[in-house]
Each structure stands twice: as C-alpha cells, then as structure tokens.
C-alpha cells in the first residue's frame, strides 16, 4: 500500500470498494492525498538558505497551488 493516494483510491479506502468521487471533481489523477504529509511551507530566507546549502540534492523544492488540512470534520 502507498501513503499517497489518488482521489479514487482515497474514496475507496475510506468509503468502501465501490465508492466513486463525484464527477465534478475531475480526473482522479489530478489529486494526490498524502496520508503522511512531508511538506515544509516556506518562502524567503529559509528557501534561499536551503538552496544555498545545496539541500536540493536531498529535497525537491516546488511551488504548491494549495494545501488543505482536515481537522475533525472541517478543512
């Protein structure tokens, strides 16, 4: 099993084997939900320091359009 699931896999894992996400969500492959998040949000000095120290040999730095956290039953 993977800790990163596409939308369809997420629905099937938590809502049953026959569950399907709503069509208005678009393609399942457009979504990846990480069950064990490994995200460091940063801009400015920290990003520059990591780049200067060549931490990019061990990390992938990229822009993220959005990040959502589920706490209880709300996002």
JSON list of N, CA and C in Angstrom, two decimals:
[
{"chain": "A", "resi": 1, "resn": "UNK", "atom": "N", "xyz": [0.82, -1.19, 0.00]},
{"chain": "A", "resi": 1, "resn": "UNK", "atom": "CA", "xyz": [0.00, 0.00, 0.00]},
{"chain": "A", "resi": 1, "resn": "UNK", "atom": "C", "xyz": [0.86, 1.25, 0.00]},
{"chain": "A", "resi": 2, "resn": "UNK", "atom": "N", "xyz": [0.37, 2.26, -0.61]},
{"chain": "A", "resi": 2, "resn": "UNK", "atom": "CA", "xyz": [1.08, 3.53, -0.69]},
{"chain": "A", "resi": 2, "resn": "UNK", "atom": "C", "xyz": [0.49, 4.52, 0.31]},
{"chain": "A", "resi": 3, "resn": "UNK", "atom": "N", "xyz": [1.30, 5.48, 0.74]},
{"chain": "A", "resi": 3, "resn": "UNK", "atom": "CA", "xyz": [0.79, 6.51, 1.63]},
{"chain": "A", "resi": 3, "resn": "UNK", "atom": "C", "xyz": [0.29, 7.72, 0.86]},
{"chain": "A", "resi": 4, "resn": "UNK", "atom": "N", "xyz": [0.46, 7.72, -0.46]},
{"chain": "A", "resi": 4, "resn": "UNK", "atom": "CA", "xyz": [-0.03, 8.77, -1.31]},
{"chain": "A", "resi": 4, "resn": "UNK", "atom": "C", "xyz": [-1.10, 8.17, -2.23]},
{"chain": "A", "resi": 5, "resn": "UNK", "atom": "N", "xyz": [-2.31, 8.69, -2.12]},
{"chain": "A", "resi": 5, "resn": "UNK", "atom": "CA", "xyz": [-3.44, 8.11, -2.85]},
{"chain": "A", "resi": 5, "resn": "UNK", "atom": "C", "xyz": [-4.03, 9.10, -3.83]},
{"chain": "A", "resi": 6, "resn": "UNK", "atom": "N", "xyz": [-4.46, 8.59, -4.99]},
{"chain": "A", "resi": 6, "resn": "UNK", "atom": "CA", "xyz": [-5.23, 9.41, -5.91]},
{"chain": "A", "resi": 6, "resn": "UNK", "atom": "C", "xyz": [-6.65, 9.50, -5.34]},
{"chain": "A", "resi": 7, "resn": "UNK", "atom": "N", "xyz": [-7.45, 10.41, -5.88]},
{"chain": "A", "resi": 7, "resn": "UNK", "atom": "CA", "xyz": [-8.78, 10.67, -5.33]},
{"chain": "A", "resi": 7, "resn": "UNK", "atom": "C", "xyz": [-9.65, 9.42, -5.30]},
{"chain": "A", "resi": 8, "resn": "UNK", "atom": "N", "xyz": [-9.66, 8.65, -6.38]},
{"chain": "A", "resi": 8, "resn": "UNK", "atom": "CA", "xyz": [-10.48, 7.43, -6.42]},
{"chain": "A", "resi": 8, "resn": "UNK", "atom": "C", "xyz": [-10.03, 6.43, -5.36]},
{"chain": "A", "resi": 9, "resn": "UNK", "atom": "N", "xyz": [-8.73, 6.27, -5.20]},
{"chain": "A", "resi": 9, "resn": "UNK", "atom": "CA", "xyz": [-8.20, 5.36, -4.18]},
{"chain": "A", "resi": 9, "resn": "UNK", "atom": "C", "xyz": [-8.59, 5.83, -2.78]},
{"chain": "A", "resi": 10, "resn": "UNK", "atom": "N", "xyz": [-8.58, 7.13, -2.57]},
{"chain": "A", "resi": 10, "resn": "UNK", "atom": "CA", "xyz": [-8.96, 7.69, -1.28]},
{"chain": "A", "resi": 10, "resn": "UNK", "atom": "C", "xyz": [-10.42, 7.37, -0.96]},
{"chain": "A", "resi": 11, "resn": "UNK", "atom": "N", "xyz": [-11.30, 7.58, -1.93]},
{"chain": "A", "resi": 11, "resn": "UNK", "atom": "CA", "xyz": [-12.72, 7.27, -1.74]},
{"chain": "A", "resi": 11, "resn": "UNK", "atom": "C", "xyz": [-12.92, 5.79, -1.44]},
{"chain": "A", "resi": 12, "resn": "UNK", "atom": "N", "xyz": [-12.23, 4.94, -2.17]},
{"chain": "A", "resi": 12, "resn": "UNK", "atom": "CA", "xyz": [-12.39, 3.50, -1.97]},
{"chain": "A", "resi": 12, "resn": "UNK", "atom": "C", "xyz": [-11.84, 3.06, -0.61]},
{"chain": "A", "resi": 13, "resn": "UNK", "atom": "N", "xyz": [-10.79, 3.68, -0.17]},
{"chain": "A", "resi": 13, "resn": "UNK", "atom": "CA", "xyz": [-10.21, 3.30, 1.12]},
{"chain": "A", "resi": 13, "resn": "UNK", "atom": "C", "xyz": [-11.12, 3.68, 2.29]},
{"chain": "A", "resi": 14, "resn": "UNK", "atom": "N", "xyz": [-11.71, 4.87, 2.22]},
{"chain": "A", "resi": 14, "resn": "UNK", "atom": "CA", "xyz": [-12.47, 5.37, 3.36]},
{"chain": "A", "resi": 14, "resn": "UNK", "atom": "C", "xyz": [-13.99, 5.25, 3.21]},
{"chain": "A", "resi": 15, "resn": "UNK", "atom": "N", "xyz": [-14.48, 4.98, 1.99]},
{"chain": "A", "resi": 15, "resn": "UNK", "atom": "CA", "xyz": [-15.93, 4.87, 1.80]},
{"chain": "A", "resi": 15, "resn": "UNK", "atom": "C", "xyz": [-16.37, 3.54, 1.21]},
{"chain": "A", "resi": 16, "resn": "UNK", "atom": "N", "xyz": [-15.43, 2.62, 1.02]},
{"chain": "A", "resi": 16, "resn": "UNK", "atom": "CA", "xyz": [-15.77, 1.30, 0.51]},
{"chain": "A", "resi": 16, "resn": "UNK", "atom": "C", "xyz": [-15.26, 1.07, -0.90]},
{"chain": "A", "resi": 17, "resn": "UNK", "atom": "N", "xyz": [-15.13, -0.21, -1.25]},
{"chain": "A", "resi": 17, "resn": "UNK", "atom": "CA", "xyz": [-14.52, -0.61, -2.52]},
{"chain": "A", "resi": 17, "resn": "UNK", "atom": "C", "xyz": [-15.26, -0.10, -3.75]},
{"chain": "A", "resi": 18, "resn": "UNK", "atom": "N", "xyz": [-16.55, 0.14, -3.63]},
{"chain": "A", "resi": 18, "resn": "UNK", "atom": "CA", "xyz": [-17.36, 0.58, -4.78]},
{"chain": "A", "resi": 18, "resn": "UNK", "atom": "C", "xyz": [-17.52, 2.10, -4.86]},
{"chain": "A", "resi": 19, "resn": "UNK", "atom": "N", "xyz": [-16.96, 2.83, -3.90]},
{"chain": "A", "resi": 19, "resn": "UNK", "atom": "CA", "xyz": [-17.13, 4.29, -3.84]},
{"chain": "A", "resi": 19, "resn": "UNK", "atom": "C", "xyz": [-16.42, 4.98, -5.00]},
{"chain": "A", "resi": 20, "resn": "UNK", "atom": "N", "xyz": [-17.06, 5.99, -5.53]},
{"chain": "A", "resi": 20, "resn": "UNK", "atom": "CA", "xyz": [-16.51, 6.80, -6.63]},
{"chain": "A", "resi": 20, "resn": "UNK", "atom": "C", "xyz": [-16.61, 8.28, -6.24]},
{"chain": "A", "resi": 21, "resn": "UNK", "atom": "N", "xyz": [-15.58, 9.06, -6.53]},
{"chain": "A", "resi": 21, "resn": "UNK", "atom": "CA", "xyz": [-15.67, 10.50, -6.26]},
{"chain": "A", "resi": 21, "resn": "UNK", "atom": "C", "xyz": [-16.64, 11.16, -7.24]},
{"chain": "A", "resi": 22, "resn": "UNK", "atom": "N", "xyz": [-17.26, 12.27, -6.86]},
{"chain": "A", "resi": 22, "resn": "UNK", "atom": "CA", "xyz": [-18.17, 12.99, -7.77]},
{"chain": "A", "resi": 22, "resn": "UNK", "atom": "C", "xyz": [-17.46, 13.41, -9.06]},
{"chain": "A", "resi": 23, "resn": "UNK", "atom": "N", "xyz": [-18.18, 13.34, -10.16]},
{"chain": "A", "resi": 23, "resn": "UNK", "atom": "CA", "xyz": [-17.61, 13.67, -11.47]},
{"chain": "A", "resi": 23, "resn": "UNK", "atom": "C", "xyz": [-17.13, 15.12, -11.54]},
{"chain": "A", "resi": 24, "resn": "UNK", "atom": "N", "xyz": [-17.77, 16.03, -10.80]},
{"chain": "A", "resi": 24, "resn": "UNK", "atom": "CA", "xyz": [-17.38, 17.45, -10.86]},
{"chain": "A", "resi": 24, "resn": "UNK", "atom": "C", "xyz": [-16.00, 17.70, -10.28]},
{"chain": "A", "resi": 25, "resn": "UNK", "atom": "N", "xyz": [-15.43, 16.73, -9.59]},
{"chain": "A", "resi": 25, "resn": "UNK", "atom": "CA", "xyz": [-14.06, 16.87, -9.07]},
{"chain": "A", "resi": 25, "resn": "UNK", "atom": "C", "xyz": [-13.03, 16.70, -10.18]},
{"chain": "A", "resi": 26, "resn": "UNK", "atom": "N", "xyz": [-13.43, 16.18, -11.31]},
{"chain": "A", "resi": 26, "resn": "UNK", "atom": "CA", "xyz": [-12.49, 16.00, -12.42]},
{"chain": "A", "resi": 26, "resn": "UNK", "atom": "C", "xyz": [-11.78, 14.66, -12.35]},
{"chain": "A", "resi": 27, "resn": "UNK", "atom": "N", "xyz": [-10.62, 14.60, -12.96]},
{"chain": "A", "resi": 27, "resn": "UNK", "atom": "CA", "xyz": [-9.85, 13.37, -13.03]},
{"chain": "A", "resi": 27, "resn": "UNK", "atom": "C", "xyz": [-9.24, 12.99, -11.69]},
{"chain": "A", "resi": 28, "resn": "UNK", "atom": "N", "xyz": [-9.30, 11.74, -11.35]},
{"chain": "A", "resi": 28, "resn": "UNK", "atom": "CA", "xyz": [-8.74, 11.24, -10.10]},
{"chain": "A", "resi": 28, "resn": "UNK", "atom": "C", "xyz": [-7.24, 11.46, -10.04]},
{"chain": "A", "resi": 29, "resn": "UNK", "atom": "N", "xyz": [-6.56, 11.36, -11.18]},
{"chain": "A", "resi": 29, "resn": "UNK", "atom": "CA", "xyz": [-5.10, 11.50, -11.20]},
{"chain": "A", "resi": 29, "resn": "UNK", "atom": "C", "xyz": [-4.64, 12.95, -10.97]},
{"chain": "A", "resi": 30, "resn": "UNK", "atom": "N", "xyz": [-5.58, 13.89, -10.96]},
{"chain": "A", "resi": 30, "resn": "UNK", "atom": "CA", "xyz": [-5.24, 15.28, -10.68]},
{"chain": "A", "resi": 30, "resn": "UNK", "atom": "C", "xyz": [-5.10, 15.54, -9.18]},
{"chain": "A", "resi": 31, "resn": "UNK", "atom": "N", "xyz": [-5.45, 14.56, -8.37]},
{"chain": "A", "resi": 31, "resn": "UNK", "atom": "CA", "xyz": [-5.41, 14.69, -6.92]},
{"chain": "A", "resi": 31, "resn": "UNK", "atom": "C", "xyz": [-4.47, 13.63, -6.34]},
{"chain": "A", "resi": 32, "resn": "UNK", "atom": "N", "xyz": [-3.64, 14.05, -5.44]},
{"chain": "A", "resi": 32, "resn": "UNK", "atom": "CA", "xyz": [-2.82, 13.12, -4.66]},
{"chain": "A", "resi": 32, "resn": "UNK", "atom": "C", "xyz": [-2.94, 13.55, -3.20]},
{"chain": "A", "resi": 33, "resn": "UNK", "atom": "N", "xyz": [-3.39, 12.64, -2.38]},
{"chain": "A", "resi": 33, "resn": "UNK", "atom": "CA", "xyz": [-3.55, 12.92, -0.95]},
{"chain": "A", "resi": 33, "resn": "UNK", "atom": "C", "xyz": [-2.49, 12.12, -0.22]},
{"chain": "A", "resi": 34, "resn": "UNK", "atom": "N", "xyz": [-1.65, 12.82, 0.50]},
{"chain": "A", "resi": 34, "resn": "UNK", "atom": "CA", "xyz": [-0.58, 12.18, 1.25]},
{"chain": "A", "resi": 34, "resn": "UNK", "atom": "C", "xyz": [-1.08, 11.89, 2.65]},
{"chain": "A", "resi": 35, "resn": "UNK", "atom": "N", "xyz": [-1.14, 10.63, 3.02]},
{"chain": "A", "resi": 35, "resn": "UNK", "atom": "CA", "xyz": [-1.63, 10.25, 4.34]},
{"chain": "A", "resi": 35, "resn": "UNK", "atom": "C", "xyz": [-0.59, 10.54, 5.42]},
{"chain": "A", "resi": 36, "resn": "UNK", "atom": "N", "xyz": [0.65, 10.71, 5.01]},
{"chain": "A", "resi": 36, "resn": "UNK", "atom": "CA", "xyz": [1.72, 11.10, 5.93]},
{"chain": "A", "resi": 36, "resn": "UNK", "atom": "C", "xyz": [2.41, 12.31, 5.29]},
{"chain": "A", "resi": 37, "resn": "UNK", "atom": "N", "xyz": [1.88, 13.50, 5.54]},
{"chain": "A", "resi": 37, "resn": "UNK", "atom": "CA", "xyz": [2.42, 14.69, 4.87]},
{"chain": "A", "resi": 37, "resn": "UNK", "atom": "C", "xyz": [3.89, 14.94, 5.18]},
{"chain": "A", "resi": 38, "resn": "UNK", "atom": "N", "xyz": [4.59, 15.36, 4.16]},
{"chain": "A", "resi": 38, "resn": "UNK", "atom": "CA", "xyz": [6.01, 15.70, 4.29]},
{"chain": "A", "resi": 38, "resn": "UNK", "atom": "C", "xyz": [6.20, 17.03, 3.58]},
{"chain": "A", "resi": 39, "resn": "UNK", "atom": "N", "xyz": [5.59, 18.06, 4.11]},
{"chain": "A", "resi": 39, "resn": "UNK", "atom": "CA", "xyz": [5.57, 19.34, 3.44]},
{"chain": "A", "resi": 39, "resn": "UNK", "atom": "C", "xyz": [6.11, 20.42, 4.37]},
{"chain": "A", "resi": 40, "resn": "UNK", "atom": "N", "xyz": [7.08, 21.14, 3.88]},
{"chain": "A", "resi": 40, "resn": "UNK", "atom": "CA", "xyz": [7.62, 22.27, 4.61]},
{"chain": "A", "resi": 40, "resn": "UNK", "atom": "C", "xyz": [7.23, 23.51, 3.83]},
{"chain": "A", "resi": 41, "resn": "UNK", "atom": "N", "xyz": [6.36, 24.31, 4.40]},
{"chain": "A", "resi": 41, "resn": "UNK", "atom": "CA", "xyz": [5.95, 25.52, 3.70]},
{"chain": "A", "resi": 41, "resn": "UNK", "atom": "C", "xyz": [6.91, 26.64, 4.07]},
{"chain": "A", "resi": 42, "resn": "UNK", "atom": "N", "xyz": [7.42, 27.28, 3.07]},
{"chain": "A", "resi": 42, "resn": "UNK", "atom": "CA", "xyz": [8.38, 28.33, 3.31]},
{"chain": "A", "resi": 42, "resn": "UNK", "atom": "C", "xyz": [8.52, 29.21, 2.08]},
{"chain": "A", "resi": 43, "resn": "UNK", "atom": "N", "xyz": [8.96, 30.39, 2.33]},
{"chain": "A", "resi": 43, "resn": "UNK", "atom": "CA", "xyz": [9.38, 31.30, 1.27]},
{"chain": "A", "resi": 43, "resn": "UNK", "atom": "C", "xyz": [10.43, 32.21, 1.86]},
{"chain": "A", "resi": 44, "resn": "UNK", "atom": "N", "xyz": [11.10, 32.88, 1.04]},
{"chain": "A", "resi": 44, "resn": "UNK", "atom": "CA", "xyz": [12.06, 33.85, 1.55]},
{"chain": "A", "resi": 44, "resn": "UNK", "atom": "C", "xyz": [13.36, 33.22, 2.04]},
{"chain": "A", "resi": 45, "resn": "UNK", "atom": "N", "xyz": [13.77, 33.59, 3.26]},
{"chain": "A", "resi": 45, "resn": "UNK", "atom": "CA", "xyz": [15.08, 33.23, 3.78]},
{"chain": "A", "resi": 45, "resn": "UNK", "atom": "C", "xyz": [15.31, 31.72, 3.85]},
{"chain": "A", "resi": 46, "resn": "UNK", "atom": "N", "xyz": [14.35, 30.98, 4.38]},
{"chain": "A", "resi": 46, "resn": "UNK", "atom": "CA", "xyz": [14.56, 29.53, 4.51]},
{"chain": "A", "resi": 46, "resn": "UNK", "atom": "C", "xyz": [14.77, 28.88, 3.15]},
{"chain": "A", "resi": 47, "resn": "UNK", "atom": "N", "xyz": [13.97, 29.23, 2.18]},
{"chain": "A", "resi": 47, "resn": "UNK", "atom": "CA", "xyz": [14.12, 28.67, 0.84]},
{"chain": "A", "resi": 47, "resn": "UNK", "atom": "C", "xyz": [15.48, 29.03, 0.25]},
{"chain": "A", "resi": 48, "resn": "UNK", "atom": "N", "xyz": [15.92, 30.26, 0.45]},
{"chain": "A", "resi": 48, "resn": "UNK", "atom": "CA", "xyz": [17.23, 30.68, -0.06]},
{"chain": "A", "resi": 48, "resn": "UNK", "atom": "C", "xyz": [18.36, 29.94, 0.64]},
{"chain": "A", "resi": 49, "resn": "UNK", "atom": "N", "xyz": [18.24, 29.74, 1.96]},
{"chain": "A", "resi": 49, "resn": "UNK", "atom": "CA", "xyz": [19.28, 29.02, 2.71]},
{"chain": "A", "resi": 49, "resn": "UNK", "atom": "C", "xyz": [19.37, 27.58, 2.23]},
{"chain": "A", "resi": 50, "resn": "UNK", "atom": "N", "xyz": [18.23, 26.91, 2.08]},
{"chain": "A", "resi": 50, "resn": "UNK", "atom": "CA", "xyz": [18.23, 25.51, 1.62]},
{"chain": "A", "resi": 50, "resn": "UNK", "atom": "C", "xyz": [18.84, 25.39, 0.23]},
{"chain": "A", "resi": 51, "resn": "UNK", "atom": "N", "xyz": [18.54, 26.34, -0.64]},
{"chain": "A", "resi": 51, "resn": "UNK", "atom": "CA", "xyz": [19.10, 26.33, -1.98]},
{"chain": "A", "resi": 51, "resn": "UNK", "atom": "C", "xyz": [20.61, 26.59, -1.92]},
{"chain": "A", "resi": 52, "resn": "UNK", "atom": "N", "xyz": [21.02, 27.56, -1.12]},
{"chain": "A", "resi": 52, "resn": "UNK", "atom": "CA", "xyz": [22.44, 27.89, -1.00]},
{"chain": "A", "resi": 52, "resn": "UNK", "atom": "C", "xyz": [23.25, 26.71, -0.44]},
{"chain": "A", "resi": 53, "resn": "UNK", "atom": "N", "xyz": [22.68, 25.99, 0.51]},
{"chain": "A", "resi": 53, "resn": "UNK", "atom": "CA", "xyz": [23.37, 24.84, 1.12]},
{"chain": "A", "resi": 53, "resn": "UNK", "atom": "C", "xyz": [23.28, 23.58, 0.26]},
{"chain": "A", "resi": 54, "resn": "UNK", "atom": "N", "xyz": [22.70, 23.73, -0.90]},
{"chain": "A", "resi": 54, "resn": "UNK", "atom": "CA", "xyz": [22.54, 22.62, -1.85]},
{"chain": "A", "resi": 54, "resn": "UNK", "atom": "C", "xyz": [21.72, 21.46, -1.27]},
{"chain": "A", "resi": 55, "resn": "UNK", "atom": "N", "xyz": [20.77, 21.81, -0.43]},
{"chain": "A", "resi": 55, "resn": "UNK", "atom": "CA", "xyz": [19.86, 20.80, 0.13]},
{"chain": "A", "resi": 55, "resn": "UNK", "atom": "C", "xyz": [18.98, 20.21, -0.96]},
{"chain": "A", "resi": 56, "resn": "UNK", "atom": "N", "xyz": [18.98, 20.86, -2.12]},
{"chain": "A", "resi": 56, "resn": "UNK", "atom": "CA", "xyz": [18.17, 20.34, -3.22]},
{"chain": "A", "resi": 56, "resn": "UNK", "atom": "C", "xyz": [18.69, 19.00, -3.73]},
{"chain": "A", "resi": 57, "resn": "UNK", "atom": "N", "xyz": [19.86, 18.59, -3.27]},
{"chain": "A", "resi": 57, "resn": "UNK", "atom": "CA", "xyz": [20.34, 17.24, -3.59]},
{"chain": "A", "resi": 57, "resn": "UNK", "atom": "C", "xyz": [19.48, 16.21, -2.89]},
{"chain": "A", "resi": 58, "resn": "UNK", "atom": "N", "xyz": [18.86, 16.60, -1.76]},
{"chain": "A", "resi": 58, "resn": "UNK", "atom": "CA", "xyz": [18.08, 15.67, -0.94]},
{"chain": "A", "resi": 58, "resn": "UNK", "atom": "C", "xyz": [16.59, 16.01, -0.91]},
{"chain": "A", "resi": 59, "resn": "UNK", "atom": "N", "xyz": [16.24, 17.21, -1.37]},
{"chain": "A", "resi": 59, "resn": "UNK", "atom": "CA", "xyz": [14.86, 17.69, -1.32]},
{"chain": "A", "resi": 59, "resn": "UNK", "atom": "C", "xyz": [14.40, 18.11, -2.70]},
{"chain": "A", "resi": 60, "resn": "UNK", "atom": "N", "xyz": [13.11, 18.03, -2.93]},
{"chain": "A", "resi": 60, "resn": "UNK", "atom": "CA", "xyz": [12.50, 18.61, -4.12]},
{"chain": "A", "resi": 60, "resn": "UNK", "atom": "C", "xyz": [11.78, 19.87, -3.68]},
{"chain": "A", "resi": 61, "resn": "UNK", "atom": "N", "xyz": [12.22, 21.01, -4.18]},
{"chain": "A", "resi": 61, "resn": "UNK", "atom": "CA", "xyz": [11.56, 22.27, -3.88]},
{"chain": "A", "resi": 61, "resn": "UNK", "atom": "C", "xyz": [10.66, 22.61, -5.05]},
{"chain": "A", "resi": 62, "resn": "UNK", "atom": "N", "xyz": [9.38, 22.92, -4.74]},
{"chain": "A", "resi": 62, "resn": "UNK", "atom": "CA", "xyz": [8.44, 23.24, -5.80]},
{"chain": "A", "resi": 62, "resn": "UNK", "atom": "C", "xyz": [7.36, 24.16, -5.29]},
{"chain": "A", "resi": 63, "resn": "UNK", "atom": "N", "xyz": [6.70, 24.83, -6.20]},
{"chain": "A", "resi": 63, "resn": "UNK", "atom": "CA", "xyz": [5.56, 25.67, -5.85]},
{"chain": "A", "resi": 63, "resn": "UNK", "atom": "C", "xyz": [4.33, 24.80, -5.68]},
{"chain": "A", "resi": 64, "resn": "UNK", "atom": "N", "xyz": [3.51, 25.14, -4.71]},
{"chain": "A", "resi": 64, "resn": "UNK", "atom": "CA", "xyz": [2.28, 24.40, -4.45]},
{"chain": "A", "resi": 64, "resn": "UNK", "atom": "C", "xyz": [1.12, 25.36, -4.60]},
{"chain": "A", "resi": 65, "resn": "UNK", "atom": "N", "xyz": [0.11, 24.96, -5.39]},
{"chain": "A", "resi": 65, "resn": "UNK", "atom": "CA", "xyz": [-1.06, 25.82, -5.61]},
{"chain": "A", "resi": 65, "resn": "UNK", "atom": "C", "xyz": [-1.93, 25.94, -4.37]},
{"chain": "A", "resi": 66, "resn": "UNK", "atom": "N", "xyz": [-2.05, 24.86, -3.61]},
{"chain": "A", "resi": 66, "resn": "UNK", "atom": "CA", "xyz": [-2.89, 24.89, -2.42]},
{"chain": "A", "resi": 66, "resn": "UNK", "atom": "C", "xyz": [-2.55, 23.76, -1.49]},
{"chain": "A", "resi": 67, "resn": "UNK", "atom": "N", "xyz": [-2.79, 23.98, -0.23]},
{"chain": "A", "resi": 67, "resn": "UNK", "atom": "CA", "xyz": [-2.54, 22.97, 0.78]},
{"chain": "A", "resi": 67, "resn": "UNK", "atom": "C", "xyz": [-3.71, 23.00, 1.76]},
{"chain": "A", "resi": 68, "resn": "UNK", "atom": "N", "xyz": [-4.34, 21.88, 1.97]},
{"chain": "A", "resi": 68, "resn": "UNK", "atom": "CA", "xyz": [-5.52, 21.82, 2.82]},
{"chain": "A", "resi": 68, "resn": "UNK", "atom": "C", "xyz": [-5.31, 20.78, 3.91]},
{"chain": "A", "resi": 69, "resn": "UNK", "atom": "N", "xyz": [-5.76, 21.09, 5.11]},
{"chain": "A", "resi": 69, "resn": "UNK", "atom": "CA", "xyz": [-5.62, 20.19, 6.25]},
{"chain": "A", "resi": 69, "resn": "UNK", "atom": "C", "xyz": [-7.00, 19.89, 6.79]},
{"chain": "A", "resi": 70, "resn": "UNK", "atom": "N", "xyz": [-7.27, 18.61, 6.99]},
{"chain": "A", "resi": 70, "resn": "UNK", "atom": "CA", "xyz": [-8.54, 18.20, 7.56]},
{"chain": "A", "resi": 70, "resn": "UNK", "atom": "C", "xyz": [-8.37, 18.04, 9.06]},
{"chain": "A", "resi": 71, "resn": "UNK", "atom": "N", "xyz": [-9.14, 18.81, 9.81]},
{"chain": "A", "resi": 71, "resn": "UNK", "atom": "CA", "xyz": [-9.10, 18.72, 11.28]},
{"chain": "A", "resi": 71, "resn": "UNK", "atom": "C", "xyz": [-10.52, 18.46, 11.74]},
{"chain": "A", "resi": 72, "resn": "UNK", "atom": "N", "xyz": [-10.72, 17.29, 12.33]},
{"chain": "A", "resi": 72, "resn": "UNK", "atom": "CA", "xyz": [-12.08, 16.91, 12.69]},
{"chain": "A", "resi": 72, "resn": "UNK", "atom": "C", "xyz": [-12.87, 16.65, 11.43]},
{"chain": "A", "resi": 73, "resn": "UNK", "atom": "N", "xyz": [-13.92, 17.44, 11.21]},
{"chain": "A", "resi": 73, "resn": "UNK", "atom": "CA", "xyz": [-14.73, 17.29, 10.00]},
{"chain": "A", "resi": 73, "resn": "UNK", "atom": "C", "xyz": [-14.70, 18.53, 9.14]},
{"chain": "A", "resi": 74, "resn": "UNK", "atom": "N", "xyz": [-13.74, 19.41, 9.37]},
{"chain": "A", "resi": 74, "resn": "UNK", "atom": "CA", "xyz": [-13.67, 20.62, 8.56]},
{"chain": "A", "resi": 74, "resn": "UNK", "atom": "C", "xyz": [-12.28, 20.79, 7.98]},
{"chain": "A", "resi": 75, "resn": "UNK", "atom": "N", "xyz": [-12.23, 21.53, 6.87]},
{"chain": "A", "resi": 75, "resn": "UNK", "atom": "CA", "xyz": [-10.96, 21.80, 6.19]},
{"chain": "A", "resi": 75, "resn": "UNK", "atom": "C", "xyz": [-10.48, 23.19, 6.57]}
]
